[in-house]
């Protein structure tokens, strides 16, 4: 099997080059070609000695996940559906392929890429379509960084798009300025691969993103939060969704293992290392479940000792979820209670609605084993 260079960070590539008898600076040059220039074909790496190019052609590849579907929403949001291989299910499931999604959200001053870390998720949050479909497998480093590789380099070569700081028709060198690990999966449950991929995002020899512009979102895997602080302290978002253990046990079942007092303590420990001086708490608003004024007041009590911001996310409905979107006035009252207590509160704008790219809607549908949605997407794409 040839070595997929997207699986290696610079240290790994340098070690692998060592085995080939090649010097570290050669590894650096190839790393630049792959990640900064977006070149997958060794023949195009013109400043690399021909003998090395030939060696690489025989022993290496640069393979990102295959694009199954790419779509642009009316508001400029883009979505890619990647095919990451067969599901490994029974023969009768043969038609079903694993799909993951990546979403690019352009805004005036930034371009944010929402990246997936697993196929499915084992944590079974009750309001999440990814959680409902169960866990299939972890993504490899190449599949995680490959989402950024594809987005950065395909956006770079498209002239007619909305990009940060650029008028229509202009081309930016680095359209993706921010990454959020908020696609499918729990990033901290795929720890090693996610940390290696994060390292490549941060590496000046690759994408050079600052730690403040890379965010890991977790449902609260406490020991892994501590390990992340040690290994790769990027910005942290914690999916809180409930202000007390009784409610959180129900909707975010990992809470039974790592209850709120432990989670709050872990947030405080993380802040010692974090690139920002606050944690972002994500809070999905579920009508009649966690969106009442008393819940907002309990949140103030709960987070009293954790410097934080709140991001309120209206629930994105999916078939048979059993939940409903919050009413606009419930969201307003909830937000005002937090704001009056001095909190910074953002309400997530729903973007890319028309292409199902809104948060929490990612790929759950794609993995529908009947393949119905895949087919529908193909029809839409045609
Ligand atoms: N597993 C990680 C990251 C992926 S989910 C986590 O849970 O944090 C990204 C965000 O979308 C999380 O805050 C998650 O709770 C939220 N989310 C999941 N399903 C949703 C839905 N149906 N509507 C709105 N947000 C949802
Ligand atoms: Fe997994 Fe996050 Fe969905 Fe919970 S909300 S099931 S942790 S992806």
CSV table of C-alpha atoms and ligand atoms in Angstrom, one decimal:
chain,number,residue,atom,x,y,z
A,1,UNK,CA,0.0,0.0,0.0
A,2,UNK,CA,1.4,3.4,-0.9
A,3,UNK,CA,1.7,5.9,2.0
A,4,UNK,CA,-1.1,8.6,1.9
A,5,UNK,CA,0.8,11.8,2.6
A,6,UNK,CA,-2.3,13.4,4.0
A,7,UNK,CA,-2.1,11.0,6.9
A,8,UNK,CA,1.2,12.5,8.1
A,9,UNK,CA,2.0,15.7,10.0
A,10,UNK,CA,5.4,17.2,9.2
A,11,UNK,CA,7.1,15.2,11.9
A,12,UNK,CA,5.6,12.0,10.5
A,13,UNK,CA,6.5,13.0,6.9
A,14,UNK,CA,10.1,13.8,8.0
A,15,UNK,CA,10.4,10.4,9.7
A,16,UNK,CA,9.0,8.6,6.6
A,17,UNK,CA,11.4,10.5,4.4
A,18,UNK,CA,14.2,9.4,6.7
A,19,UNK,CA,13.3,5.8,5.9
A,20,UNK,CA,13.5,6.7,2.2
A,21,UNK,CA,17.0,8.1,2.8
A,22,UNK,CA,15.7,11.7,2.2
A,23,UNK,CA,16.6,14.8,4.1
A,24,UNK,CA,14.1,16.7,6.4
A,25,UNK,CA,14.1,19.8,4.2
A,26,UNK,CA,12.8,17.6,1.3
A,27,UNK,CA,9.9,16.6,3.5
A,28,UNK,CA,9.2,20.3,4.2
A,29,UNK,CA,9.2,21.1,0.5
A,30,UNK,CA,6.8,18.3,-0.3
A,31,UNK,CA,4.6,19.3,2.7
A,32,UNK,CA,4.4,22.8,1.2
A,33,UNK,CA,3.4,21.5,-2.2
A,34,UNK,CA,0.7,19.3,-0.7
A,35,UNK,CA,-0.9,21.6,1.8
A,36,UNK,CA,-0.1,25.1,0.6
A,37,UNK,CA,-0.2,24.6,-3.1
A,38,UNK,CA,-2.8,21.9,-3.0
A,39,UNK,CA,-0.8,19.7,-5.4
A,40,UNK,CA,-1.4,16.0,-5.4
A,41,UNK,CA,0.6,15.1,-8.5
A,42,UNK,CA,4.3,14.6,-7.7
A,43,UNK,CA,5.2,15.4,-11.3
A,44,UNK,CA,4.1,19.0,-10.7
A,45,UNK,CA,6.4,19.5,-7.8
A,46,UNK,CA,8.9,21.2,-10.0
A,47,UNK,CA,11.7,22.0,-7.5
A,48,UNK,CA,11.9,18.4,-6.2
A,49,UNK,CA,14.7,16.2,-7.7
A,50,UNK,CA,13.4,13.9,-10.4
A,51,UNK,CA,14.7,10.9,-8.6
A,52,UNK,CA,12.7,11.7,-5.5
A,53,UNK,CA,9.6,12.5,-7.6
A,54,UNK,CA,9.9,9.1,-9.1
A,55,UNK,CA,10.3,7.4,-5.7
A,56,UNK,CA,7.2,9.2,-4.4
A,57,UNK,CA,5.2,8.2,-7.5
A,58,UNK,CA,5.9,4.6,-6.7
A,59,UNK,CA,5.5,4.7,-2.9
A,60,UNK,CA,3.1,7.5,-2.0
A,61,UNK,CA,-0.2,9.1,-2.9
A,62,UNK,CA,-2.0,12.3,-1.8
A,63,UNK,CA,-5.6,11.1,-1.5
A,64,UNK,CA,-8.4,13.1,0.0
A,65,UNK,CA,-11.9,11.6,0.5
A,66,UNK,CA,-13.8,11.4,-2.8
A,67,UNK,CA,-16.3,14.2,-3.4
A,68,UNK,CA,-19.7,12.7,-3.9
A,69,UNK,CA,-21.6,15.9,-4.0
A,70,UNK,CA,-20.8,19.6,-3.8
A,71,UNK,CA,-23.4,22.3,-3.6
A,72,UNK,CA,-23.6,26.1,-3.1
A,73,UNK,CA,-26.5,27.6,-1.2
A,74,UNK,CA,-28.2,30.8,-2.1
A,75,UNK,CA,-26.4,32.5,0.8
A,76,UNK,CA,-23.0,31.4,-0.3
A,77,UNK,CA,-22.7,28.5,2.1
A,78,UNK,CA,-21.1,25.4,0.6
A,79,UNK,CA,-21.5,21.8,1.4
A,80,UNK,CA,-19.4,18.8,0.3
A,81,UNK,CA,-20.6,15.3,0.8
A,82,UNK,CA,-17.6,12.9,0.9
A,83,UNK,CA,-17.7,9.2,0.2
A,84,UNK,CA,-15.6,7.5,2.8
A,85,UNK,CA,-16.1,3.9,1.7
A,86,UNK,CA,-18.4,1.1,2.2
A,87,UNK,CA,-20.3,0.9,5.5
A,88,UNK,CA,-19.1,-2.6,6.3
A,89,UNK,CA,-22.7,-3.7,6.8
A,90,UNK,CA,-24.3,-6.8,5.6
A,91,UNK,CA,-24.4,-7.8,2.0
A,92,UNK,CA,-27.9,-6.5,1.7
A,93,UNK,CA,-26.6,-3.1,2.7
A,94,UNK,CA,-24.1,-3.0,-0.2
A,95,UNK,CA,-25.7,0.0,-1.8
A,96,UNK,CA,-25.0,2.0,1.3
A,97,UNK,CA,-21.8,4.0,1.4
A,98,UNK,CA,-20.5,6.0,4.3
A,99,UNK,CA,-21.0,9.7,3.9
A,100,UNK,CA,-19.5,12.6,5.8
A,101,UNK,CA,-20.2,16.3,5.3
A,102,UNK,CA,-18.2,19.4,5.4
A,103,UNK,CA,-19.6,22.9,5.3
A,104,UNK,CA,-18.0,26.3,4.4
A,105,UNK,CA,-19.7,29.4,5.8
A,106,UNK,CA,-18.4,32.6,4.3
A,107,UNK,CA,-18.9,35.8,6.3
A,108,UNK,CA,-17.6,39.4,5.7
A,109,UNK,CA,-14.5,39.0,7.8
A,110,UNK,CA,-13.9,35.2,7.8
A,111,UNK,CA,-14.5,31.9,6.1
A,112,UNK,CA,-15.4,29.1,8.5
A,113,UNK,CA,-15.1,25.4,7.7
A,114,UNK,CA,-17.2,23.0,9.7
A,115,UNK,CA,-15.3,19.6,9.7
A,116,UNK,CA,-16.4,16.1,10.6
A,117,UNK,CA,-14.4,13.7,12.8
A,118,UNK,CA,-16.3,10.4,12.8
A,119,UNK,CA,-18.8,8.5,10.7
A,120,UNK,CA,-21.8,8.6,13.1
A,121,UNK,CA,-21.3,9.1,16.8
A,122,UNK,CA,-21.6,6.8,19.8
A,123,UNK,CA,-22.8,9.3,22.3
A,124,UNK,CA,-26.4,9.2,21.4
A,125,UNK,CA,-27.6,12.7,22.3
A,126,UNK,CA,-31.3,12.5,21.8
A,127,UNK,CA,-31.8,15.6,19.7
A,128,UNK,CA,-28.9,14.9,17.3
A,129,UNK,CA,-29.5,13.0,14.0
A,130,UNK,CA,-25.8,11.9,13.9
A,131,UNK,CA,-26.3,10.4,17.4
A,132,UNK,CA,-29.4,8.7,16.3
A,133,UNK,CA,-27.7,6.8,13.5
A,134,UNK,CA,-25.1,5.3,15.8
A,135,UNK,CA,-21.3,5.0,15.5
A,136,UNK,CA,-19.7,3.5,12.5
A,137,UNK,CA,-16.0,4.4,12.6
A,138,UNK,CA,-13.4,7.1,13.3
A,139,UNK,CA,-12.1,9.1,10.4
A,140,UNK,CA,-8.4,8.8,9.5
A,141,UNK,CA,-6.1,11.9,9.7
A,142,UNK,CA,-6.2,12.0,5.9
A,143,UNK,CA,-10.0,12.0,5.9
A,144,UNK,CA,-10.1,14.9,8.5
A,145,UNK,CA,-7.4,17.1,7.0
A,146,UNK,CA,-8.6,16.1,3.5
A,147,UNK,CA,-11.8,18.0,4.2
A,148,UNK,CA,-9.8,21.2,4.7
A,149,UNK,CA,-7.4,20.3,1.8
A,150,UNK,CA,-10.4,20.0,-0.6
A,151,UNK,CA,-12.2,23.1,0.6
A,152,UNK,CA,-9.2,25.4,0.7
A,153,UNK,CA,-7.9,24.4,-2.7
A,154,UNK,CA,-11.2,24.1,-4.5
A,155,UNK,CA,-12.4,27.5,-3.1
A,156,UNK,CA,-9.1,29.0,-4.1
A,157,UNK,CA,-9.5,28.1,-7.8
A,158,UNK,CA,-13.1,29.2,-8.1
A,159,UNK,CA,-13.5,32.8,-9.1
A,160,UNK,CA,-17.2,33.4,-8.5
A,161,UNK,CA,-17.7,32.9,-4.9
A,162,UNK,CA,-18.3,34.9,-1.7
A,163,UNK,CA,-15.1,35.0,0.3
A,164,UNK,CA,-13.8,37.0,3.3
A,165,UNK,CA,-12.5,40.4,2.4
A,166,UNK,CA,-13.0,39.9,-1.2
A,167,UNK,CA,-15.5,41.1,-3.7
A,168,UNK,CA,-17.2,38.7,-6.0
A,169,UNK,CA,-14.9,37.4,-8.6
A,170,UNK,CA,-11.7,37.9,-6.6
A,171,UNK,CA,-9.6,35.0,-5.5
A,172,UNK,CA,-8.3,34.8,-2.0
A,173,UNK,CA,-5.2,32.8,-1.3
A,174,UNK,CA,-6.6,31.2,1.9
A,175,UNK,CA,-10.4,31.2,1.8
A,176,UNK,CA,-10.7,29.1,5.0
A,177,UNK,CA,-9.7,31.3,7.9
A,178,UNK,CA,-11.4,29.4,10.7
A,179,UNK,CA,-12.1,25.7,11.4
A,180,UNK,CA,-14.7,24.4,13.8
A,181,UNK,CA,-14.8,20.7,14.6
A,182,UNK,CA,-18.6,20.7,14.7
A,183,UNK,CA,-19.6,18.4,11.8
A,184,UNK,CA,-20.4,14.7,12.4
A,185,UNK,CA,-18.9,12.9,15.3
A,186,UNK,CA,-17.4,13.6,18.7
A,187,UNK,CA,-13.8,14.9,18.0
A,188,UNK,CA,-12.5,14.0,21.4
A,189,UNK,CA,-13.6,10.4,20.9
A,190,UNK,CA,-11.2,10.2,18.0
A,191,UNK,CA,-8.5,11.9,19.9
A,192,UNK,CA,-5.2,10.9,18.3
A,193,UNK,CA,-6.3,11.4,14.7
A,194,UNK,CA,-8.0,14.7,15.5
A,195,UNK,CA,-4.9,16.0,17.4
A,196,UNK,CA,-2.7,15.2,14.5
A,197,UNK,CA,-5.1,16.9,12.0
A,198,UNK,CA,-5.3,19.9,14.3
A,199,UNK,CA,-1.5,20.1,14.3
A,200,UNK,CA,-1.5,20.2,10.5
A,201,UNK,CA,-4.1,23.0,10.5
A,202,UNK,CA,-1.9,25.0,12.9
A,203,UNK,CA,1.4,24.3,11.2
A,204,UNK,CA,2.9,27.3,9.4
A,205,UNK,CA,4.3,24.9,6.9
A,206,UNK,CA,0.7,23.9,6.1
A,207,UNK,CA,-2.4,26.0,6.8
A,208,UNK,CA,-0.9,28.2,9.6
A,209,UNK,CA,-4.2,28.8,11.4
A,210,UNK,CA,-3.9,30.4,14.8
A,211,UNK,CA,-5.1,28.4,17.8
A,212,UNK,CA,-7.9,31.0,18.4
A,213,UNK,CA,-9.3,30.3,15.0
A,214,UNK,CA,-9.6,26.5,15.4
A,215,UNK,CA,-12.4,25.3,17.7
A,216,UNK,CA,-13.0,21.8,19.0
A,217,UNK,CA,-16.6,21.2,20.1
A,218,UNK,CA,-17.2,18.5,22.6
A,219,UNK,CA,-20.2,17.1,24.5
A,220,UNK,CA,-17.9,16.9,27.5
A,221,UNK,CA,-15.4,14.0,27.5
A,222,UNK,CA,-13.7,15.3,30.6
A,223,UNK,CA,-10.4,13.3,30.6
A,224,UNK,CA,-9.9,14.0,26.9
A,225,UNK,CA,-10.5,17.7,27.5
A,226,UNK,CA,-7.5,17.6,29.9
A,227,UNK,CA,-5.4,15.8,27.3
A,228,UNK,CA,-6.4,18.3,24.7
A,229,UNK,CA,-5.2,21.1,27.0
A,230,UNK,CA,-1.9,19.4,27.2
A,231,UNK,CA,-1.4,18.3,23.6
A,232,UNK,CA,-3.1,20.9,21.5
A,233,UNK,CA,-4.9,23.7,23.3
A,234,UNK,CA,-7.2,25.2,20.6
A,235,UNK,CA,-10.4,27.2,21.3
A,236,UNK,CA,-13.0,25.0,23.1
A,237,UNK,CA,-16.8,24.8,22.7
A,238,UNK,CA,-18.7,22.6,25.1
A,239,UNK,CA,-22.2,21.3,24.2
A,240,UNK,CA,-24.0,22.0,27.4
A,241,UNK,CA,-27.7,21.9,26.4
A,242,UNK,CA,-29.0,21.6,30.0
A,243,UNK,CA,-28.5,23.5,33.3
A,244,UNK,CA,-28.9,20.5,35.7
A,245,UNK,CA,-27.8,16.9,35.8
A,246,UNK,CA,-31.3,15.4,35.8
A,247,UNK,CA,-32.1,17.0,32.4
A,248,UNK,CA,-28.6,16.7,30.9
A,249,UNK,CA,-28.6,12.9,31.8
A,250,UNK,CA,-31.6,12.6,29.6
A,251,UNK,CA,-30.6,14.5,26.5
A,252,UNK,CA,-26.7,14.2,26.6
A,253,UNK,CA,-26.2,10.7,28.1
A,254,UNK,CA,-22.5,11.1,28.5
A,255,UNK,CA,-23.4,13.4,31.4
A,256,UNK,CA,-24.1,10.2,33.5
A,257,UNK,CA,-20.4,9.5,33.2
A,258,UNK,CA,-19.1,13.1,33.5
A,259,UNK,CA,-21.7,15.1,35.4
A,260,UNK,CA,-21.9,18.9,35.4
A,261,UNK,CA,-19.7,19.6,38.4
A,262,UNK,CA,-16.9,17.6,36.8
A,263,UNK,CA,-17.5,19.3,33.4
A,264,UNK,CA,-17.4,22.8,34.9
A,265,UNK,CA,-14.1,21.9,36.8
A,266,UNK,CA,-12.7,20.6,33.5
A,267,UNK,CA,-13.6,23.8,31.7
A,268,UNK,CA,-11.8,25.8,34.4
A,269,UNK,CA,-8.7,23.7,34.0
A,270,UNK,CA,-8.8,24.0,30.3
A,271,UNK,CA,-8.9,27.8,30.5
A,272,UNK,CA,-5.4,27.8,32.0
A,273,UNK,CA,-4.1,26.6,28.6
A,274,UNK,CA,-6.8,27.9,26.2
A,275,UNK,CA,-5.9,30.5,23.5
A,276,UNK,CA,-9.1,32.4,24.4
A,277,UNK,CA,-10.1,33.5,27.9
A,278,UNK,CA,-13.5,32.0,27.8
A,279,UNK,CA,-15.3,28.7,26.9
A,280,UNK,CA,-18.1,28.8,24.4
A,281,UNK,CA,-21.1,26.9,25.7
A,282,UNK,CA,-23.4,25.7,23.0
A,283,UNK,CA,-27.0,25.3,24.0
A,284,UNK,CA,-29.5,23.7,21.6
A,285,UNK,CA,-32.9,25.2,22.3
A,286,UNK,CA,-35.6,22.4,22.5
A,287,UNK,CA,-39.1,23.7,22.8
A,288,UNK,CA,-40.6,23.1,26.2
A,289,UNK,CA,-37.6,20.9,27.3
A,290,UNK,CA,-34.7,23.3,28.1
A,291,UNK,CA,-35.9,26.7,26.9
A,292,UNK,CA,-37.7,28.0,29.9
A,293,UNK,CA,-36.7,31.1,32.0
A,294,UNK,CA,-35.9,28.8,35.0
A,295,UNK,CA,-33.3,27.0,32.8
A,296,UNK,CA,-31.6,30.2,32.0
A,297,UNK,CA,-31.5,31.2,35.7
A,298,UNK,CA,-30.0,27.8,36.6
A,299,UNK,CA,-27.4,28.2,33.9
A,300,UNK,CA,-26.2,31.5,35.5
A,301,UNK,CA,-25.8,29.6,38.8
A,302,UNK,CA,-24.0,26.7,37.1
A,303,UNK,CA,-21.5,28.7,35.2
A,304,UNK,CA,-20.8,31.3,37.8
A,305,UNK,CA,-17.1,30.4,38.1
A,306,UNK,CA,-16.4,29.6,34.4
A,307,UNK,CA,-15.6,32.6,32.1
A,308,UNK,CA,-17.8,31.8,29.2
A,309,UNK,CA,-20.0,32.9,26.3
A,310,UNK,CA,-23.3,31.3,25.2
A,311,UNK,CA,-24.2,30.2,21.8
A,312,UNK,CA,-27.9,29.5,21.6
A,313,UNK,CA,-28.8,27.2,18.7
A,314,UNK,CA,-32.4,26.8,17.7
A,315,UNK,CA,-33.1,23.0,17.3
A,316,UNK,CA,-32.9,21.9,13.7
A,317,UNK,CA,-35.7,19.4,13.2
A,318,UNK,CA,-35.3,16.0,11.5
A,319,UNK,CA,-37.9,13.3,10.9
A,320,UNK,CA,-39.1,11.5,14.0
A,321,UNK,CA,-36.9,13.6,16.3
A,322,UNK,CA,-39.6,14.0,18.8
A,323,UNK,CA,-38.5,17.6,19.5
A,324,UNK,CA,-39.6,21.0,18.2
A,325,UNK,CA,-38.0,24.3,17.4
A,326,UNK,CA,-38.2,26.8,20.2
A,327,UNK,CA,-40.6,29.7,19.8
A,328,UNK,CA,-39.0,33.0,18.9
A,329,UNK,CA,-40.2,34.7,22.1
A,330,UNK,CA,-38.9,31.9,24.3
A,331,UNK,CA,-35.5,32.3,22.7
A,332,UNK,CA,-35.6,36.1,23.2
A,333,UNK,CA,-36.6,35.8,26.9
A,334,UNK,CA,-33.9,33.2,27.5
A,335,UNK,CA,-31.3,35.3,25.8
A,336,UNK,CA,-32.2,38.4,27.8
A,337,UNK,CA,-32.0,36.6,31.1
A,338,UNK,CA,-28.4,35.6,30.3
A,339,UNK,CA,-27.5,39.0,28.9
A,340,UNK,CA,-28.9,40.8,31.9
A,341,UNK,CA,-26.6,38.7,34.0
A,342,UNK,CA,-23.7,40.0,32.0
A,343,UNK,CA,-23.1,37.1,29.6
A,344,UNK,CA,-22.2,37.5,26.0
A,345,UNK,CA,-24.8,35.6,24.0
A,346,UNK,CA,-24.9,34.8,20.3
A,347,UNK,CA,-27.8,33.2,18.6
A,348,UNK,CA,-26.6,31.0,15.8
A,349,UNK,CA,-27.8,32.1,12.5
A,350,UNK,CA,-29.1,29.3,10.4
A,351,UNK,CA,-27.2,29.2,7.2
A,352,UNK,CA,-27.4,27.0,4.2
A,353,UNK,CA,-30.9,25.9,5.1
A,354,UNK,CA,-31.8,25.2,1.5
A,355,UNK,CA,-29.0,22.6,1.2
A,356,UNK,CA,-29.4,21.0,4.7
A,357,UNK,CA,-26.1,22.4,5.8
A,358,UNK,CA,-27.5,23.9,9.0
A,359,UNK,CA,-25.6,22.7,12.1
A,360,UNK,CA,-26.7,19.5,13.6
A,361,UNK,CA,-28.2,18.5,10.3
A,362,UNK,CA,-25.0,17.2,9.0
A,363,UNK,CA,-25.0,13.9,7.2
A,364,UNK,CA,-27.4,12.1,9.6
A,365,UNK,CA,-29.7,11.9,6.6
A,366,UNK,CA,-27.0,10.8,4.3
A,367,UNK,CA,-26.3,7.7,6.3
A,368,UNK,CA,-29.9,6.7,6.2
A,369,UNK,CA,-29.3,3.1,5.3
A,370,UNK,CA,-31.9,3.0,2.6
A,371,UNK,CA,-29.8,5.4,0.6
A,372,UNK,CA,-33.0,7.5,-0.1
A,373,UNK,CA,-31.4,10.8,0.8
A,374,UNK,CA,-28.3,10.1,-1.2
A,375,UNK,CA,-30.5,9.5,-4.1
A,376,UNK,CA,-32.5,12.7,-3.4
A,377,UNK,CA,-29.3,14.7,-3.2
A,378,UNK,CA,-28.1,13.3,-6.5
A,379,UNK,CA,-31.4,14.3,-8.0
A,380,UNK,CA,-31.0,17.8,-6.6
A,381,UNK,CA,-27.5,18.0,-7.9
A,382,UNK,CA,-28.5,17.0,-11.4
B,1,LIG,N1,-20.0,16.0,19.0
B,1,LIG,C1,-19.6,17.4,19.2
B,1,LIG,C2,-19.5,18.2,17.9
B,1,LIG,C3,-20.5,18.0,16.8
B,1,LIG,S1,-22.1,18.5,17.0
B,1,LIG,C4,-20.6,18.0,20.1
B,1,LIG,O1,-21.6,17.5,20.5
B,1,LIG,O2,-20.2,19.1,20.6
B,1,LIG,C5,-22.0,20.3,16.8
B,1,LIG,C6,-23.1,21.0,17.6
B,1,LIG,O3,-24.4,20.8,17.0
B,1,LIG,C7,-23.3,20.5,19.0
B,1,LIG,O4,-23.4,21.6,19.9
B,1,LIG,C8,-24.5,19.7,18.9
B,1,LIG,O5,-25.1,19.5,20.2
B,1,LIG,C9,-25.4,20.5,18.0
B,1,LIG,N2,-26.5,19.8,17.4
B,1,LIG,C10,-26.7,18.5,17.3
B,1,LIG,N3,-27.9,18.2,16.8
B,1,LIG,C11,-28.5,19.3,16.6
B,1,LIG,C12,-29.8,19.7,16.1
B,1,LIG,N4,-30.7,18.8,15.7
B,1,LIG,N5,-30.2,21.0,16.1
B,1,LIG,C13,-29.3,21.9,16.5
B,1,LIG,N6,-28.0,21.7,17.0
B,1,LIG,C14,-27.7,20.4,17.0
B,2,LIG,FE1,-22.4,13.0,19.1
B,2,LIG,FE2,-22.2,15.6,19.3
B,2,LIG,FE3,-24.4,14.4,18.2
B,2,LIG,FE4,-24.0,14.2,20.8
B,2,LIG,S1,-24.4,16.1,19.7
B,2,LIG,S2,-24.5,12.5,19.4
B,2,LIG,S3,-21.8,14.1,20.9
B,2,LIG,S4,-22.3,14.4,17.4
